[in-house]
Short mmCIF file of N, CA and C in Angstrom, two decimals:
data_model
loop_
_atom_site.label_atom_id
_atom_site.label_comp_id
_atom_site.label_asym_id
_atom_site.label_seq_id
_atom_site.Cartn_x
_atom_site.Cartn_y
_atom_site.Cartn_z
N PRO A 25 20.42 35.33 9.01
CA PRO A 25 19.09 34.94 9.00
C PRO A 25 18.09 35.45 8.32
N VAL A 26 17.36 34.76 7.95
CA VAL A 26 16.12 34.66 6.85
C VAL A 26 14.76 34.76 7.72
N TYR A 27 13.96 36.00 7.42
CA TYR A 27 12.61 35.63 8.39
C TYR A 27 11.53 35.10 7.52
N ASP A 28 11.12 33.83 8.18
CA ASP A 28 10.08 32.71 7.78
C ASP A 28 8.75 33.29 7.99
N TYR A 29 8.31 33.78 6.88
CA TYR A 29 6.55 34.57 7.22
C TYR A 29 5.60 33.30 7.37
N VAL A 30 5.74 32.20 7.02
CA VAL A 30 4.70 30.87 7.42
C VAL A 30 4.97 30.89 8.71
N ARG A 31 6.29 30.50 9.39
CA ARG A 31 6.44 29.99 10.67
C ARG A 31 6.55 30.92 11.53
N GLU A 32 6.60 32.20 11.24
CA GLU A 32 6.35 33.76 11.84
C GLU A 32 7.75 33.59 13.08
N ARG A 33 9.00 33.65 12.08
CA ARG A 33 10.14 33.71 13.12
C ARG A 33 11.41 33.44 12.20
N SER A 34 12.40 33.93 12.74
CA SER A 34 13.54 33.93 11.95
C SER A 34 14.44 32.67 11.89
N THR A 35 14.95 32.38 10.55
CA THR A 35 15.60 30.93 10.46
C THR A 35 17.12 31.08 10.25
N THR A 36 17.82 30.26 10.55
CA THR A 36 19.16 29.85 10.27
C THR A 36 19.72 29.92 8.65
N SER A 37 18.49 29.88 7.67
CA SER A 37 18.98 29.57 6.42
C SER A 37 19.43 30.39 5.73
N THR A 38 19.95 30.55 4.94
CA THR A 38 20.02 31.62 4.10
C THR A 38 19.76 31.49 2.68
N SER A 39 18.70 30.79 2.43
CA SER A 39 17.87 30.86 1.41
C SER A 39 16.58 31.80 1.78
N PRO A 40 16.17 32.71 0.88
CA PRO A 40 14.81 33.27 1.24
C PRO A 40 13.90 32.72 0.72
N SER A 41 13.96 31.34 0.75
CA SER A 41 12.38 30.90 0.20
C SER A 41 12.00 30.21 1.21
N HIS A 42 10.65 29.26 1.48
CA HIS A 42 9.98 28.26 2.22
C HIS A 42 9.81 27.22 1.50
N TYR A 43 10.05 25.97 1.92
CA TYR A 43 9.38 24.75 1.59
C TYR A 43 9.03 23.99 2.53
N ALA A 44 8.32 23.24 2.30
CA ALA A 44 7.39 22.05 3.26
C ALA A 44 7.33 20.79 2.47
N ALA A 45 7.60 19.79 3.14
CA ALA A 45 7.21 18.53 2.71
C ALA A 45 5.27 18.46 3.04
N SER A 46 4.73 18.40 1.84
CA SER A 46 3.25 18.19 2.25
C SER A 46 2.76 17.13 1.32
N ILE A 47 1.71 16.40 1.80
CA ILE A 47 0.86 15.23 1.31
C ILE A 47 -0.42 15.77 0.86
N PHE A 48 -0.56 15.69 -0.33
CA PHE A 48 -1.62 16.26 -0.84
C PHE A 48 -2.71 14.86 -1.38
N LYS A 49 -3.93 14.70 -0.86
CA LYS A 49 -4.46 13.26 -0.72
C LYS A 49 -5.87 13.77 -0.78
N ASP A 50 -6.65 12.86 -1.72
CA ASP A 50 -8.37 13.33 -1.74
C ASP A 50 -8.77 14.58 -1.54
N ILE A 51 -8.27 15.48 -2.32
CA ILE A 51 -8.65 16.91 -2.32
C ILE A 51 -9.37 17.30 -3.22
N THR A 52 -10.89 17.93 -3.02
CA THR A 52 -11.56 18.15 -4.18
C THR A 52 -11.76 19.94 -4.38
N PHE A 53 -11.19 20.23 -5.28
CA PHE A 53 -11.76 21.92 -5.29
C PHE A 53 -12.65 21.84 -6.50
N ASP A 54 -14.02 22.83 -5.89
CA ASP A 54 -15.05 22.87 -6.51
C ASP A 54 -15.48 24.03 -6.66
N GLY A 55 -15.68 24.42 -7.94
CA GLY A 55 -16.50 25.67 -7.99
C GLY A 55 -15.50 27.07 -7.69
N LEU A 56 -14.32 26.85 -7.47
CA LEU A 56 -13.39 27.98 -7.69
C LEU A 56 -12.99 28.80 -8.48
N THR A 57 -12.74 29.94 -8.26
CA THR A 57 -12.10 30.88 -9.46
C THR A 57 -10.55 31.10 -8.79
N PHE A 58 -9.41 30.74 -9.80
CA PHE A 58 -8.28 30.77 -9.70
C PHE A 58 -7.67 31.99 -10.45
N SER A 59 -6.92 32.68 -10.05
CA SER A 59 -6.32 34.10 -10.80
C SER A 59 -4.68 33.78 -10.50
N GLY A 60 -4.24 33.34 -11.84
CA GLY A 60 -2.87 32.83 -11.86
C GLY A 60 -3.02 31.62 -11.81
N SER A 61 -1.85 30.82 -11.04
CA SER A 61 -1.69 29.06 -11.52
C SER A 61 -1.92 28.72 -9.89
N VAL A 62 -2.34 27.26 -10.05
CA VAL A 62 -1.58 26.22 -8.79
C VAL A 62 -0.76 25.59 -9.50
N ILE A 63 0.16 25.55 -8.64
CA ILE A 63 1.29 24.99 -8.78
C ILE A 63 1.60 23.96 -7.62
N ILE A 64 2.29 22.61 -8.09
CA ILE A 64 2.73 21.71 -6.89
C ILE A 64 3.91 21.10 -7.58
N ASN A 65 4.84 21.42 -6.79
CA ASN A 65 6.53 20.58 -7.06
C ASN A 65 6.47 20.02 -6.36
N ASP A 66 6.95 18.74 -6.70
CA ASP A 66 7.06 17.41 -5.55
C ASP A 66 8.56 16.99 -5.96
N TYR A 67 9.57 17.53 -4.94
CA TYR A 67 11.00 16.93 -5.30
C TYR A 67 11.42 16.83 -3.91
N LEU A 68 10.53 16.68 -2.73
CA LEU A 68 11.03 15.88 -1.68
C LEU A 68 10.39 14.54 -1.37
N GLU A 69 11.02 13.79 -0.72
CA GLU A 69 11.00 12.21 -0.38
C GLU A 69 9.77 12.02 0.38
N GLN A 70 9.48 13.00 1.26
CA GLN A 70 8.32 12.69 2.29
C GLN A 70 7.01 13.28 1.77
N ALA A 71 7.00 13.98 0.44
CA ALA A 71 5.73 14.89 -0.25
C ALA A 71 4.96 13.57 -0.87
N GLY A 72 3.93 14.06 -1.47
CA GLY A 72 3.11 13.16 -2.44
C GLY A 72 1.97 13.57 -2.69
N THR A 73 1.29 13.29 -3.96
CA THR A 73 0.28 13.85 -4.40
C THR A 73 -0.49 12.61 -5.11
N ASP A 74 -1.70 12.27 -4.35
CA ASP A 74 -2.74 11.26 -4.82
C ASP A 74 -4.19 12.00 -4.68
N GLY A 75 -5.13 11.89 -5.68
CA GLY A 75 -6.34 11.92 -5.70
C GLY A 75 -6.85 13.43 -5.25
N ILE A 76 -6.37 14.27 -6.59
CA ILE A 76 -6.85 15.70 -6.50
C ILE A 76 -7.66 15.83 -7.69
N THR A 77 -8.94 16.32 -7.36
CA THR A 77 -9.89 16.74 -8.41
C THR A 77 -10.36 18.26 -8.30
N PHE A 78 -10.15 18.67 -9.36
CA PHE A 78 -10.74 20.16 -10.18
C PHE A 78 -11.88 19.89 -10.95
N LYS A 79 -12.97 20.35 -10.35
CA LYS A 79 -14.37 20.37 -10.94
C LYS A 79 -14.95 21.85 -10.99
N ASN A 80 -15.74 22.06 -11.90
CA ASN A 80 -16.36 23.45 -12.37
C ASN A 80 -15.84 24.41 -11.68
N CYS A 81 -14.32 24.42 -12.10
CA CYS A 81 -13.39 25.77 -11.51
C CYS A 81 -13.12 26.70 -12.78
N THR A 82 -12.86 27.98 -12.49
CA THR A 82 -12.29 28.64 -13.56
C THR A 82 -11.15 29.22 -13.20
N PHE A 83 -10.46 28.93 -14.23
CA PHE A 83 -8.94 29.37 -14.46
C PHE A 83 -8.46 30.54 -15.43
N GLN A 84 -8.32 31.74 -14.67
CA GLN A 84 -8.26 33.00 -15.09
C GLN A 84 -6.58 33.95 -15.33
N GLY A 85 -5.94 33.47 -16.25
CA GLY A 85 -4.44 34.05 -16.44
C GLY A 85 -4.57 35.28 -17.08
N ASP A 86 -2.73 35.44 -16.89
CA ASP A 86 -2.87 37.11 -17.15
C ASP A 86 -2.55 37.22 -18.48
N VAL A 87 -3.03 37.76 -19.15
CA VAL A 87 -2.58 38.35 -20.59
C VAL A 87 -0.74 38.58 -20.98
N ALA A 88 -0.67 39.66 -19.69
CA ALA A 88 0.92 39.93 -19.67
C ALA A 88 1.85 38.76 -19.65
N GLN A 89 1.56 37.45 -18.69
CA GLN A 89 2.09 36.37 -18.95
C GLN A 89 1.94 35.26 -19.51
N MET A 90 1.18 35.66 -20.61
CA MET A 90 0.86 34.28 -21.48
C MET A 90 2.12 33.71 -22.15
N THR A 91 3.02 34.48 -22.40
CA THR A 91 3.84 34.08 -23.26
C THR A 91 5.44 33.69 -22.42
N THR A 92 5.32 33.79 -21.16
CA THR A 92 5.96 33.26 -20.19
C THR A 92 6.04 31.97 -19.88
N ASN A 93 7.34 30.92 -20.13
CA ASN A 93 7.28 29.68 -20.11
C ASN A 93 7.16 29.30 -18.48
N GLY A 94 6.06 28.29 -18.36
CA GLY A 94 6.16 27.58 -16.88
C GLY A 94 4.31 28.25 -16.55
N PHE A 95 4.08 29.45 -17.13
CA PHE A 95 2.66 30.13 -16.86
C PHE A 95 1.40 29.38 -17.31
N CYS A 96 1.16 28.54 -16.18
CA CYS A 96 -0.03 27.68 -16.51
C CYS A 96 -0.91 27.75 -15.39
N GLY A 97 -2.27 27.27 -15.66
CA GLY A 97 -3.52 27.08 -14.91
C GLY A 97 -3.26 25.74 -13.85
N ILE A 98 -2.98 25.06 -14.27
CA ILE A 98 -2.46 23.86 -13.45
C ILE A 98 -1.17 23.38 -13.87
N GLY A 99 -0.16 23.39 -12.80
CA GLY A 99 1.25 23.01 -13.05
C GLY A 99 1.69 22.00 -12.01
N MET A 100 2.50 20.51 -12.37
CA MET A 100 2.76 19.72 -11.47
C MET A 100 4.14 19.48 -11.92
N LYS A 101 5.50 19.40 -11.19
CA LYS A 101 6.46 18.98 -11.65
C LYS A 101 7.12 18.13 -10.42
N ALA A 102 7.81 17.34 -10.95
CA ALA A 102 8.56 16.30 -10.53
C ALA A 102 9.55 15.63 -11.31
N ASP A 103 10.88 15.17 -10.77
CA ASP A 103 11.70 14.65 -11.56
C ASP A 103 11.53 13.02 -11.57
N THR A 104 11.18 12.46 -10.49
CA THR A 104 11.34 11.13 -10.17
C THR A 104 10.03 10.50 -9.58
N LYS A 105 8.88 11.51 -9.23
CA LYS A 105 7.92 10.92 -8.52
C LYS A 105 6.58 10.93 -9.84
N PHE A 106 5.55 10.83 -8.99
CA PHE A 106 4.23 10.73 -9.89
C PHE A 106 3.44 11.48 -9.17
N PHE A 107 1.98 12.38 -10.08
CA PHE A 107 0.98 12.78 -9.69
C PHE A 107 -0.33 11.53 -9.89
N LYS A 108 -0.43 11.31 -9.42
CA LYS A 108 -1.79 10.20 -9.15
C LYS A 108 -3.17 10.45 -8.98
N ASN A 109 -3.88 9.67 -9.82
CA ASN A 109 -5.27 9.85 -9.94
C ASN A 109 -5.77 11.55 -9.53
N VAL A 110 -5.66 12.17 -10.67
CA VAL A 110 -5.96 13.62 -10.96
C VAL A 110 -7.19 13.50 -11.77
N THR A 111 -8.17 14.39 -11.52
CA THR A 111 -9.69 14.86 -12.29
C THR A 111 -9.30 16.01 -12.45
N VAL A 112 -9.48 16.51 -14.08
CA VAL A 112 -10.00 17.87 -14.00
C VAL A 112 -11.25 17.90 -14.70
N ALA A 113 -12.19 18.37 -14.40
CA ALA A 113 -13.65 17.93 -15.12
C ALA A 113 -13.93 19.40 -15.24
N ASP A 114 -15.07 19.91 -16.03
CA ASP A 114 -15.79 21.00 -16.48
C ASP A 114 -15.20 22.43 -15.91
N CYS A 115 -13.80 22.49 -16.37
CA CYS A 115 -13.22 23.57 -15.72
C CYS A 115 -12.68 24.68 -17.20
N SER A 116 -12.62 26.21 -16.51
CA SER A 116 -12.27 26.42 -18.20
C SER A 116 -10.55 27.25 -17.36
N PHE A 117 -9.86 27.03 -18.90
CA PHE A 117 -8.68 27.84 -18.36
C PHE A 117 -8.56 29.02 -19.75
N THR A 118 -8.01 30.09 -19.63
CA THR A 118 -8.14 31.15 -20.12
C THR A 118 -6.78 32.27 -19.99
N ASN A 119 -6.34 32.37 -21.44
CA ASN A 119 -5.07 33.08 -21.41
C ASN A 119 -3.89 32.46 -20.22
N TYR A 120 -3.24 31.51 -20.77
CA TYR A 120 -2.36 30.71 -20.41
C TYR A 120 -1.10 30.72 -21.22
N PHE A 121 -0.06 30.26 -20.76
CA PHE A 121 1.10 29.69 -21.95
C PHE A 121 0.67 28.31 -22.41
N GLN A 122 0.25 27.53 -20.83
CA GLN A 122 -0.36 26.31 -20.88
C GLN A 122 -1.19 26.00 -20.00
N GLY A 123 -2.31 25.39 -20.52
CA GLY A 123 -3.55 25.53 -19.43
C GLY A 123 -3.14 24.45 -18.46
N ILE A 124 -2.28 23.00 -18.68
CA ILE A 124 -2.33 22.16 -18.01
C ILE A 124 -1.05 21.75 -18.23
N TYR A 125 -0.18 21.50 -17.20
CA TYR A 125 1.40 21.11 -17.52
C TYR A 125 1.67 20.08 -16.24
N VAL A 126 1.96 18.84 -16.68
CA VAL A 126 2.44 17.76 -15.66
C VAL A 126 3.53 17.10 -15.97
N GLN A 127 4.36 17.02 -15.07
CA GLN A 127 5.29 15.73 -15.28
C GLN A 127 5.46 14.74 -14.28
N GLY A 128 5.13 13.65 -15.14
CA GLY A 128 4.94 12.17 -14.16
C GLY A 128 3.38 12.16 -13.97
N PRO A 129 2.25 12.01 -14.90
CA PRO A 129 1.11 11.73 -14.64
C PRO A 129 0.71 10.32 -14.46
N GLU A 130 0.03 9.83 -13.78
CA GLU A 130 -0.27 8.42 -13.68
C GLU A 130 -1.82 8.37 -13.06
N ASN A 131 -2.71 7.70 -14.04
CA ASN A 131 -4.10 7.98 -13.81
C ASN A 131 -4.83 9.42 -13.95
N TRP A 132 -4.76 10.02 -14.87
CA TRP A 132 -5.47 11.12 -15.09
C TRP A 132 -6.81 11.10 -15.99
N VAL A 133 -7.48 12.08 -15.60
CA VAL A 133 -8.58 12.16 -16.49
C VAL A 133 -8.98 14.17 -16.58
N ILE A 134 -9.07 14.43 -17.98
CA ILE A 134 -9.30 15.62 -18.28
C ILE A 134 -10.76 15.54 -19.02
N LYS A 135 -11.64 16.08 -18.79
CA LYS A 135 -12.73 15.97 -19.38
C LYS A 135 -13.76 17.12 -19.63
N ASN A 136 -14.51 17.30 -20.33
CA ASN A 136 -15.26 18.50 -20.66
C ASN A 136 -14.97 19.99 -19.86
N CYS A 137 -13.48 20.58 -20.37
CA CYS A 137 -13.16 21.50 -20.08
C CYS A 137 -12.77 22.56 -21.26
N THR A 138 -12.74 23.71 -21.46
CA THR A 138 -12.35 24.70 -22.30
C THR A 138 -11.14 25.31 -22.00
N PHE A 139 -10.29 25.37 -22.97
CA PHE A 139 -9.04 25.82 -23.03
C PHE A 139 -9.16 26.69 -24.22
N ASN A 140 -9.19 28.27 -23.78
CA ASN A 140 -8.96 29.53 -24.36
C ASN A 140 -7.86 30.19 -24.51
N GLY A 141 -7.21 30.06 -25.43
CA GLY A 141 -5.98 31.46 -25.58
C GLY A 141 -4.96 30.83 -25.14
N THR A 142 -4.06 29.96 -24.97
CA THR A 142 -2.93 29.08 -24.65
C THR A 142 -1.86 29.73 -25.86
N THR A 143 -0.83 30.16 -25.44
CA THR A 143 0.13 30.57 -26.55
C THR A 143 1.29 29.16 -26.66
N HIS A 144 1.09 28.36 -25.87
CA HIS A 144 1.80 26.87 -26.25
C HIS A 144 0.80 26.03 -26.24
N ASN A 145 0.85 24.59 -25.44
CA ASN A 145 0.22 23.68 -25.35
C ASN A 145 -0.98 23.83 -24.51
N ALA A 146 -1.95 23.51 -25.07
CA ALA A 146 -3.37 23.64 -23.96
C ALA A 146 -3.16 22.49 -22.81
N ILE A 147 -2.61 21.36 -22.86
CA ILE A 147 -2.59 20.08 -22.30
C ILE A 147 -1.29 19.60 -22.56
N ALA A 148 -0.33 19.88 -21.59
CA ALA A 148 0.88 18.82 -21.71
C ALA A 148 1.07 17.63 -20.58
N MET A 149 1.00 16.97 -21.05
CA MET A 149 1.40 15.71 -19.89
C MET A 149 2.93 14.94 -20.34
N GLN A 150 3.88 15.39 -19.52
CA GLN A 150 5.42 15.30 -19.89
C GLN A 150 6.01 13.98 -18.79
N ASN A 151 7.06 13.98 -19.31
CA ASN A 151 7.75 12.97 -18.00
C ASN A 151 9.15 14.13 -18.09
N SER A 152 9.95 13.47 -17.16
CA SER A 152 11.17 14.01 -16.75
C SER A 152 12.09 12.95 -15.93
N ARG A 153 13.18 12.48 -16.48
CA ARG A 153 13.77 11.68 -15.87
C ARG A 153 13.42 10.03 -15.98
N GLU A 154 12.63 9.84 -14.60
CA GLU A 154 12.25 8.57 -13.84
C GLU A 154 10.97 8.48 -13.90
N ASN A 155 9.94 9.54 -14.56
CA ASN A 155 8.53 9.44 -14.26
C ASN A 155 7.66 9.51 -15.31
N PRO A 156 7.73 8.48 -16.44
CA PRO A 156 7.10 8.47 -17.84
C PRO A 156 5.66 8.97 -17.34
N VAL A 157 5.03 9.12 -18.59
CA VAL A 157 3.21 9.28 -18.42
C VAL A 157 2.85 7.58 -18.34
N THR A 158 1.55 7.37 -17.37
CA THR A 158 1.81 5.84 -16.97
C THR A 158 0.43 5.85 -16.72
N GLY A 159 0.10 4.84 -16.47
CA GLY A 159 -1.57 4.22 -15.80
C GLY A 159 -2.37 4.60 -17.23
N SER A 160 -3.50 4.95 -16.51
CA SER A 160 -4.89 5.44 -17.38
C SER A 160 -4.92 6.64 -17.76
N ILE A 161 -4.79 7.38 -19.02
CA ILE A 161 -4.60 9.00 -19.39
C ILE A 161 -5.76 8.71 -20.36
N THR A 162 -6.76 9.94 -19.84
CA THR A 162 -7.99 9.92 -20.77
C THR A 162 -8.39 11.70 -20.47
N VAL A 163 -8.49 12.03 -21.81
CA VAL A 163 -8.44 13.29 -22.38
C VAL A 163 -9.53 13.63 -23.15
N LYS A 164 -10.71 13.82 -22.95
CA LYS A 164 -12.16 13.80 -24.03
C LYS A 164 -12.88 14.94 -23.74
N GLU A 165 -13.86 15.19 -24.67
CA GLU A 165 -14.77 16.20 -24.91
C GLU A 165 -14.48 17.66 -24.23
N ASN A 166 -13.21 17.81 -24.75
CA ASN A 166 -12.60 19.37 -24.23
C ASN A 166 -12.92 20.06 -25.28
N VAL A 167 -12.86 21.48 -25.15
CA VAL A 167 -13.02 22.32 -26.56
C VAL A 167 -11.67 23.30 -25.98
N ILE A 168 -10.86 23.36 -27.10
CA ILE A 168 -9.53 24.15 -27.15
C ILE A 168 -9.68 25.08 -28.53
N LYS A 169 -9.84 26.02 -28.07
CA LYS A 169 -9.76 27.73 -28.99
C LYS A 169 -8.19 28.28 -28.75
N LYS A 170 -7.77 29.00 -29.86
CA LYS A 170 -7.11 29.65 -29.90
C LYS A 170 -5.43 28.77 -29.55
N ALA A 171 -5.21 27.65 -29.43
CA ALA A 171 -3.93 27.09 -29.11
C ALA A 171 -2.67 27.53 -29.60
N GLY A 172 -1.52 28.15 -29.51
CA GLY A 172 -0.78 28.66 -30.03
C GLY A 172 0.38 27.79 -30.39
N ASP A 173 0.20 26.70 -30.08
CA ASP A 173 1.11 25.54 -30.48
C ASP A 173 0.49 23.90 -30.41
N ARG A 174 0.63 23.34 -29.43
CA ARG A 174 -0.29 22.01 -29.69
C ARG A 174 -1.72 21.92 -28.71
N ALA A 175 -2.59 21.11 -29.07
CA ALA A 175 -3.67 21.20 -28.40
C ALA A 175 -3.48 20.06 -27.10
N VAL A 176 -2.84 18.90 -27.41
CA VAL A 176 -2.14 17.96 -26.39
C VAL A 176 -1.04 17.31 -26.67
N ARG A 177 -0.26 17.32 -25.70
CA ARG A 177 1.03 16.95 -25.94
C ARG A 177 1.57 16.16 -24.94
N LEU A 178 1.91 14.80 -25.34
CA LEU A 178 2.43 13.74 -24.43
C LEU A 178 3.73 13.35 -24.80
N GLY A 179 4.52 13.17 -23.34
CA GLY A 179 5.76 12.95 -23.53
C GLY A 179 5.84 11.45 -23.59
N ASN A 180 7.13 11.08 -23.01
CA ASN A 180 7.29 9.83 -23.06
C ASN A 180 6.46 8.60 -22.45
N ALA A 181 5.89 7.98 -22.94
CA ALA A 181 4.61 7.07 -21.92
C ALA A 181 4.98 5.55 -21.78
N THR A 182 4.83 4.92 -21.06
CA THR A 182 5.18 3.88 -20.42
C THR A 182 3.99 2.73 -19.58
N ASN A 183 3.82 1.82 -20.21
CA ASN A 183 2.53 1.23 -19.38
C ASN A 183 1.42 2.18 -19.53
N ALA A 184 1.20 2.72 -20.17
CA ALA A 184 0.01 3.57 -20.47
C ALA A 184 -0.97 3.29 -21.26
N ALA A 185 -2.49 3.42 -20.87
CA ALA A 185 -3.52 3.18 -21.68
C ALA A 185 -4.16 4.67 -22.08
N ILE A 186 -3.59 5.23 -23.00
CA ILE A 186 -4.02 6.66 -23.47
C ILE A 186 -5.50 6.17 -24.28
N VAL A 187 -6.45 7.36 -23.78
CA VAL A 187 -7.94 7.76 -24.56
C VAL A 187 -7.62 9.11 -24.85
N LEU A 188 -7.64 9.64 -26.34
CA LEU A 188 -8.05 10.87 -26.51
C LEU A 188 -9.20 11.05 -27.65
N GLU A 189 -10.50 11.50 -26.98
CA GLU A 189 -11.31 11.42 -27.71
C GLU A 189 -11.94 12.33 -27.55
N ASN A 190 -12.74 12.80 -28.87
CA ASN A 190 -13.94 13.81 -29.00
C ASN A 190 -13.27 15.46 -28.46
N ASN A 191 -12.11 15.53 -29.03
CA ASN A 191 -11.27 16.96 -28.52
C ASN A 191 -11.72 17.69 -29.54
#
């Protein structure tokens, strides 16, 4: 058995990890400072993400992890599902492998943000299997400094209206 620190009890699971199906809907993070990463992985049928906003937030990465694949300020990954109606506005990202990485973005706005010191992509909007970049995608008025690879990377896009403006 493994001790589940979230539920404070022993489980019959053979896995040392904890997971749960969560639905993130209409949540705003305003004026927060994040040390490390905000990661949402959506691989369970019951889970979902719709309507997350990050505004006026500071994401401070770790210089020692800047070259670690997957180390990002905001990371959202799924193979078949979408992260819908996400806004990232007036935020700063410093010292990450990637500032923002998402698989399956649908209706995203990234605006007025500063990305400084990414060793790979500042913004990566990707797809994995059955979740192409879709809907309205707006990336505008961002300042991108010291990006080690691409400023903005877009994966397979289907039925997408993409605006990249004044970055």
